Amino acid sequence: MLHSLKIWITIILIASQVPTIISSDTPAENLRTSPKNYYLNPNSTDSEPKGSFNNPFHNLDEINRVKLNPGDSILLAAGTINRGTLVLKDVKGAEDQPIVISSYHSGNQLADKRAIIDAKGFANGVLLEDCSYIEVS
C-alpha cells in the first residue's frame, strides 16, 4: 500500500510540473515554429483586426505591438498610404528565415503600386533598432 501511494504521489508531482516546464520562461507566441504573415490595410473596415488576410490590421501601431519571429512577414496592402512609423526594436530574423516587410495585392485597382509609409510628423518611416536579418522590399 505504501509503495503504491509513493508511486501515485510521484506521478502527481511529475504531472503537475509539466505545464510549469513548458510555460515558465517561454511565452506562448515563442512556441510557434511556422512563420506567420501579418497583413495591414488602412482601408479595411473590419471591426476586429487580427492581422490576417481577411481581417488585416488598420494601422502601423497595431503592427508595432506584434512579437515577430524569424520568417514572419509584414505585408502592407499595395497602393495604400500608411500614416505613421513602423518601429522594430530588437527584432531578430535568421539567415535562412529573415523577417520581410513588403506589399501584397488585396484586389484593389492600385495593385500595381507599392504601399507607402507616410511619416509626416514622425522622425522615421521605418525604424530598425538592434535588428538583424530584416528584408524591406
Coordinates of N, CA and C in Angstrom, one line a residue:
M1 N 0.8 -1.2 0.0 CA 0.0 0.0 0.0 C 0.9 1.2 0.0
L2 N 1.9 1.3 0.9 CA 2.8 2.4 1.0 C 3.5 2.6 -0.3
H3 N 4.0 1.5 -1.0 CA 4.7 1.6 -2.2 C 3.8 2.2 -3.3
S4 N 2.6 1.8 -3.4 CA 1.7 2.3 -4.5 C 1.3 3.8 -4.2
L5 N 1.3 4.2 -2.9 CA 1.0 5.5 -2.6 C 2.2 6.4 -3.0
K6 N 3.4 6.0 -2.8 CA 4.6 6.7 -3.2 C 4.6 6.9 -4.7
I7 N 4.3 5.9 -5.5 CA 4.2 5.9 -6.9 C 3.2 6.9 -7.4
W8 N 2.0 6.9 -6.7 CA 0.9 7.8 -7.1 C 1.3 9.2 -6.8
I9 N 1.9 9.5 -5.7 CA 2.4 10.9 -5.3 C 3.4 11.3 -6.3
T10 N 4.3 10.5 -6.7 CA 5.4 10.8 -7.7 C 4.7 11.2 -9.0
I11 N 3.8 10.4 -9.5 CA 3.1 10.7 -10.8 C 2.4 12.0 -10.7
I12 N 1.7 12.3 -9.6 CA 1.0 13.6 -9.4 C 2.0 14.8 -9.5
L13 N 3.2 14.6 -8.8 CA 4.2 15.7 -8.8 C 4.8 15.9 -10.2
I14 N 5.1 14.8 -10.9 CA 5.6 15.0 -12.2 C 4.6 15.6 -13.1
A15 N 3.4 15.2 -13.1 CA 2.3 15.7 -13.9 C 2.1 17.2 -13.6
S16 N 2.2 17.6 -12.4 CA 1.9 19.0 -12.0 C 3.1 19.9 -12.5
Q17 N 4.3 19.3 -12.7 CA 5.4 20.1 -13.2 C 5.4 20.3 -14.7
V18 N 4.7 19.5 -15.5 CA 4.7 19.6 -16.9 C 4.3 21.0 -17.4
P19 N 3.2 21.5 -17.0 CA 2.8 22.9 -17.5 C 3.8 23.9 -17.1
T20 N 4.4 23.8 -15.9 CA 5.4 24.8 -15.5 C 6.6 24.7 -16.3
I21 N 7.1 23.5 -16.7 CA 8.2 23.4 -17.5 C 8.0 24.0 -18.9
I22 N 6.8 23.9 -19.4 CA 6.5 24.4 -20.8 C 6.3 25.9 -20.7
S23 N 5.7 26.4 -19.7 CA 5.3 27.8 -19.7 C 6.1 28.7 -18.8
S24 N 7.0 28.2 -18.0 CA 7.6 29.1 -17.0 C 8.4 30.3 -17.6
D25 N 9.3 30.1 -18.6 CA 10.0 31.1 -19.2 C 9.8 31.3 -20.7
T26 N 8.8 30.6 -21.2 CA 8.6 30.6 -22.7 C 7.2 31.1 -23.0
P27 N 7.1 32.3 -23.4 CA 5.8 32.8 -23.8 C 5.2 32.0 -24.9
A28 N 3.9 31.9 -24.9 CA 3.2 31.0 -25.9 C 3.5 31.4 -27.3
E29 N 3.7 32.7 -27.6 CA 4.0 33.1 -29.0 C 5.3 32.6 -29.5
N30 N 6.3 32.3 -28.5 CA 7.6 31.8 -28.9 C 7.6 30.3 -29.2
L31 N 6.5 29.6 -28.8 CA 6.4 28.2 -29.1 C 6.1 27.9 -30.5
R32 N 5.6 29.0 -31.2 CA 5.2 28.8 -32.6 C 6.4 28.6 -33.5
T33 N 6.4 27.6 -34.4 CA 7.6 27.3 -35.2 C 7.4 27.7 -36.6
S34 N 6.2 27.9 -37.1 CA 6.0 28.2 -38.5 C 5.8 29.7 -38.7
P35 N 6.5 30.3 -39.7 CA 6.4 31.7 -39.9 C 4.9 32.2 -40.2
K36 N 4.7 33.4 -39.8 CA 3.3 34.0 -40.0 C 3.4 35.3 -40.8
N37 N 2.3 35.5 -41.6 CA 2.2 36.8 -42.3 C 1.2 37.7 -41.5
Y38 N 1.6 38.9 -41.4 CA 0.8 39.9 -40.8 C 0.4 41.0 -41.8
Y39 N -0.9 41.1 -42.1 CA -1.4 42.0 -43.1 C -1.9 43.3 -42.6
L40 N -1.6 44.4 -43.3 CA -2.1 45.7 -42.9 C -2.8 46.4 -44.1
N41 N -4.0 46.8 -43.9 CA -4.7 47.6 -44.9 C -5.5 48.7 -44.3
P42 N -5.0 50.0 -44.4 CA -5.6 51.1 -43.7 C -7.1 51.3 -44.2
N43 N -7.4 50.8 -45.4 CA -8.8 51.0 -45.9 C -9.7 49.9 -45.5
S44 N -9.3 49.0 -44.7 CA -10.1 47.9 -44.2 C -11.2 48.4 -43.3
T45 N -12.4 47.9 -43.3 CA -13.4 48.3 -42.4 C -13.8 47.2 -41.4
D46 N -12.9 46.2 -41.3 CA -13.1 45.1 -40.4 C -13.1 45.6 -38.9
S47 N -14.1 45.2 -38.1 CA -14.2 45.7 -36.8 C -13.3 45.0 -35.8
E48 N -12.7 43.9 -36.1 CA -11.8 43.2 -35.2 C -10.6 42.8 -36.0
P49 N -9.6 43.7 -36.2 CA -8.4 43.4 -37.0 C -7.5 42.4 -36.2
K50 N -7.1 41.4 -36.9 CA -6.3 40.4 -36.3 C -4.9 40.2 -37.1
G51 N -4.8 41.0 -38.1 CA -3.5 40.8 -38.9 C -3.6 39.8 -40.0
S52 N -4.7 39.1 -40.1 CA -4.8 38.1 -41.2 C -5.2 38.7 -42.5
F53 N -5.2 38.0 -43.6 CA -5.6 38.5 -44.9 C -7.0 39.0 -44.9
N54 N -7.9 38.2 -44.3 CA -9.3 38.6 -44.3 C -9.6 39.6 -43.2
N55 N -8.8 39.7 -42.2 CA -9.0 40.7 -41.1 C -7.7 41.5 -40.8
P56 N -7.3 42.3 -41.8 CA -6.0 42.9 -41.6 C -6.0 44.0 -40.6
F57 N -4.7 44.3 -40.1 CA -4.6 45.4 -39.2 C -4.9 46.7 -39.9
H58 N -5.3 47.8 -39.2 CA -5.7 49.0 -39.8 C -4.5 50.0 -39.9
N59 N -3.6 49.9 -39.0 CA -2.5 50.9 -38.9 C -1.2 50.3 -38.4
L60 N -0.1 51.1 -38.5 CA 1.2 50.7 -38.2 C 1.3 50.4 -36.7
D61 N 0.6 51.2 -35.9 CA 0.7 51.0 -34.4 C 0.3 49.5 -34.0
E62 N -0.7 49.0 -34.7 CA -1.1 47.6 -34.4 C 0.0 46.6 -34.8
I63 N 0.7 46.9 -35.9 CA 1.9 46.0 -36.3 C 3.0 46.2 -35.2
N64 N 3.2 47.4 -34.7 CA 4.3 47.7 -33.8 C 4.2 46.9 -32.5
R65 N 3.0 46.4 -32.2 CA 2.8 45.6 -31.0 C 2.9 44.1 -31.1
V66 N 3.2 43.7 -32.4 CA 3.3 42.3 -32.7 C 4.7 41.8 -32.3
K67 N 4.8 40.6 -31.7 CA 6.1 40.0 -31.4 C 6.4 39.2 -32.7
L68 N 7.4 39.6 -33.4 CA 7.8 39.0 -34.6 C 8.9 37.9 -34.4
N69 N 8.8 36.8 -35.2 CA 9.7 35.7 -35.1 C 10.4 35.5 -36.4
P70 N 11.5 34.8 -36.5 CA 12.2 34.5 -37.8 C 11.2 33.9 -38.8
G71 N 11.3 34.5 -40.0 CA 10.4 34.0 -41.1 C 9.1 34.7 -41.2
D72 N 8.7 35.5 -40.2 CA 7.5 36.3 -40.3 C 7.5 37.4 -41.4
S73 N 6.4 37.8 -41.9 CA 6.3 38.9 -42.9 C 5.3 39.9 -42.4
I74 N 5.6 41.2 -42.7 CA 4.7 42.3 -42.5 C 4.4 42.7 -43.9
L75 N 3.1 42.6 -44.3 CA 2.6 42.9 -45.7 C 1.6 44.0 -45.7
L76 N 2.0 45.1 -46.4 CA 1.2 46.3 -46.5 C 0.4 46.2 -47.8
A77 N -0.9 46.5 -47.8 CA -1.7 46.5 -49.0 C -1.2 47.4 -50.1
A78 N -1.0 46.8 -51.3 CA -0.5 47.6 -52.4 C -1.4 48.8 -52.7
G79 N -0.7 49.9 -53.0 CA -1.5 51.1 -53.4 C -2.1 51.9 -52.3
T80 N -1.7 51.5 -51.0 CA -2.3 52.2 -49.9 C -1.3 53.2 -49.3
I81 N -1.7 54.2 -48.5 CA -0.9 55.1 -47.8 C -1.1 54.8 -46.3
N82 N 0.0 54.4 -45.6 CA 0.0 54.0 -44.2 C 0.7 55.2 -43.5
R83 N -0.1 55.9 -42.6 CA 0.5 57.0 -41.9 C 1.1 56.6 -40.6
G84 N 2.2 57.1 -40.3 CA 2.9 56.8 -39.0 C 4.3 56.3 -39.3
T85 N 4.7 55.5 -38.3 CA 6.1 54.9 -38.4 C 6.0 53.4 -38.0
L86 N 6.8 52.6 -38.7 CA 6.9 51.2 -38.4 C 8.2 51.1 -37.5
V87 N 8.0 50.6 -36.3 CA 9.1 50.6 -35.3 C 9.4 49.1 -35.0
L88 N 10.6 48.7 -35.3 CA 11.1 47.3 -35.0 C 12.3 47.5 -34.1
K89 N 12.2 47.1 -32.9 CA 13.3 47.2 -31.9 C 13.6 45.8 -31.4
D90 N 14.9 45.4 -31.5 CA 15.4 44.1 -31.0 C 14.7 43.0 -31.7
V91 N 14.4 43.1 -33.0 CA 13.7 42.1 -33.7 C 14.8 41.3 -34.5
K92 N 14.7 40.0 -34.4 CA 15.8 39.1 -35.0 C 15.1 38.1 -35.9
G93 N 15.5 38.2 -37.2 CA 15.2 37.2 -38.1 C 16.3 36.1 -38.0
A94 N 16.4 35.3 -39.1 CA 17.5 34.4 -39.1 C 18.1 34.4 -40.6
E95 N 19.3 33.9 -40.8 CA 19.9 34.0 -42.1 C 19.0 33.2 -43.1
D96 N 18.4 32.1 -42.7 CA 17.6 31.3 -43.6 C 16.1 31.7 -43.4
Q97 N 15.7 32.5 -42.5 CA 14.4 33.0 -42.3 C 14.3 34.4 -41.9
P98 N 14.6 35.3 -42.8 CA 14.6 36.7 -42.5 C 13.1 37.2 -42.3
I99 N 13.0 38.3 -41.6 CA 11.7 39.0 -41.4 C 11.5 39.9 -42.6
V100 N 10.4 39.8 -43.3 CA 10.2 40.5 -44.6 C 9.2 41.6 -44.4
I101 N 9.5 42.8 -44.9 CA 8.5 43.9 -45.0 C 8.3 44.1 -46.5
S102 N 7.0 44.0 -46.9 CA 6.7 44.2 -48.3 C 5.3 44.5 -48.6
S103 N 4.9 44.6 -49.8 CA 3.5 44.8 -50.2 C 2.8 43.5 -50.6
Y104 N 1.4 43.6 -50.5 CA 0.7 42.4 -51.0 C -0.5 43.0 -51.8
H105 N -1.0 42.2 -52.7 CA -2.2 42.6 -53.6 C -3.5 42.2 -52.9
S106 N -4.3 43.2 -52.6 CA -5.5 43.0 -51.9 C -6.8 43.0 -52.8
G107 N -6.6 43.1 -54.1 CA -7.7 43.1 -55.0 C -8.1 44.5 -55.4
N108 N -7.4 45.5 -55.0 CA -7.8 46.9 -55.4 C -7.2 47.3 -56.7
Q109 N -7.7 48.4 -57.3 CA -7.3 48.8 -58.6 C -5.9 49.4 -58.6
L110 N -5.3 49.6 -57.5 CA -3.9 50.2 -57.4 C -2.9 49.1 -57.1
A111 N -3.3 47.8 -57.4 CA -2.4 46.7 -57.0 C -1.1 46.7 -57.7
D112 N -0.9 47.5 -58.7 CA 0.4 47.5 -59.4 C 1.4 48.5 -58.7
K113 N 0.9 49.2 -57.7 CA 1.7 50.2 -56.9 C 2.1 49.6 -55.6
R114 N 3.2 50.0 -55.1 CA 3.7 49.6 -53.8 C 2.9 50.4 -52.7
A115 N 2.9 49.8 -51.5 CA 2.4 50.5 -50.3 C 3.3 51.7 -50.0
I116 N 2.8 52.7 -49.4 CA 3.6 53.9 -49.0 C 3.4 54.0 -47.5
I117 N 4.6 54.4 -46.8 CA 4.5 54.7 -45.4 C 4.8 56.3 -45.4
D118 N 3.7 57.0 -45.0 CA 3.8 58.4 -44.9 C 4.1 58.8 -43.5
A119 N 5.4 59.3 -43.3 CA 5.9 59.5 -41.9 C 5.9 61.0 -41.6
K120 N 5.0 61.8 -42.2 CA 4.9 63.2 -41.9 C 4.7 63.4 -40.4
G121 N 5.5 64.2 -39.8 CA 5.4 64.5 -38.3 C 6.1 63.4 -37.5
F122 N 6.7 62.4 -38.1 CA 7.4 61.4 -37.4 C 8.9 61.5 -37.8
A123 N 9.8 61.0 -36.9 CA 11.2 61.1 -37.2 C 11.6 60.0 -38.3
N124 N 10.9 58.9 -38.4 CA 11.2 57.8 -39.3 C 10.0 57.2 -39.9
G125 N 10.1 56.8 -41.1 CA 9.1 55.9 -41.7 C 9.2 54.5 -41.3
V126 N 10.4 54.0 -41.2 CA 10.7 52.7 -40.7 C 11.9 52.8 -39.8
L127 N 11.8 52.4 -38.5 CA 12.9 52.5 -37.6 C 13.3 51.0 -37.3
L128 N 14.5 50.7 -37.6 CA 15.1 49.4 -37.2 C 16.2 49.6 -36.2
E129 N 16.0 49.2 -35.0 CA 16.9 49.4 -33.9 C 17.3 48.0 -33.3
D130 N 18.6 47.7 -33.3 CA 19.1 46.5 -32.8 C 18.4 45.3 -33.5
C131 N 18.3 45.3 -34.8 CA 17.6 44.3 -35.5 C 18.6 43.5 -36.4
S132 N 18.3 42.3 -36.8 CA 19.1 41.6 -37.8 C 18.2 40.7 -38.7
Y133 N 18.7 40.5 -39.9 CA 18.0 39.7 -40.9 C 16.6 40.2 -41.2
I134 N 16.5 41.5 -41.5 CA 15.3 42.2 -41.9 C 15.4 42.5 -43.4
E135 N 14.4 42.1 -44.2 CA 14.4 42.5 -45.6 C 13.2 43.4 -45.9
V136 N 13.5 44.6 -46.5 CA 12.5 45.5 -46.9 C 12.5 45.6 -48.4
S137 N 11.3 45.3 -49.0 CA 11.2 45.4 -50.5 C 9.9 46.1 -50.9

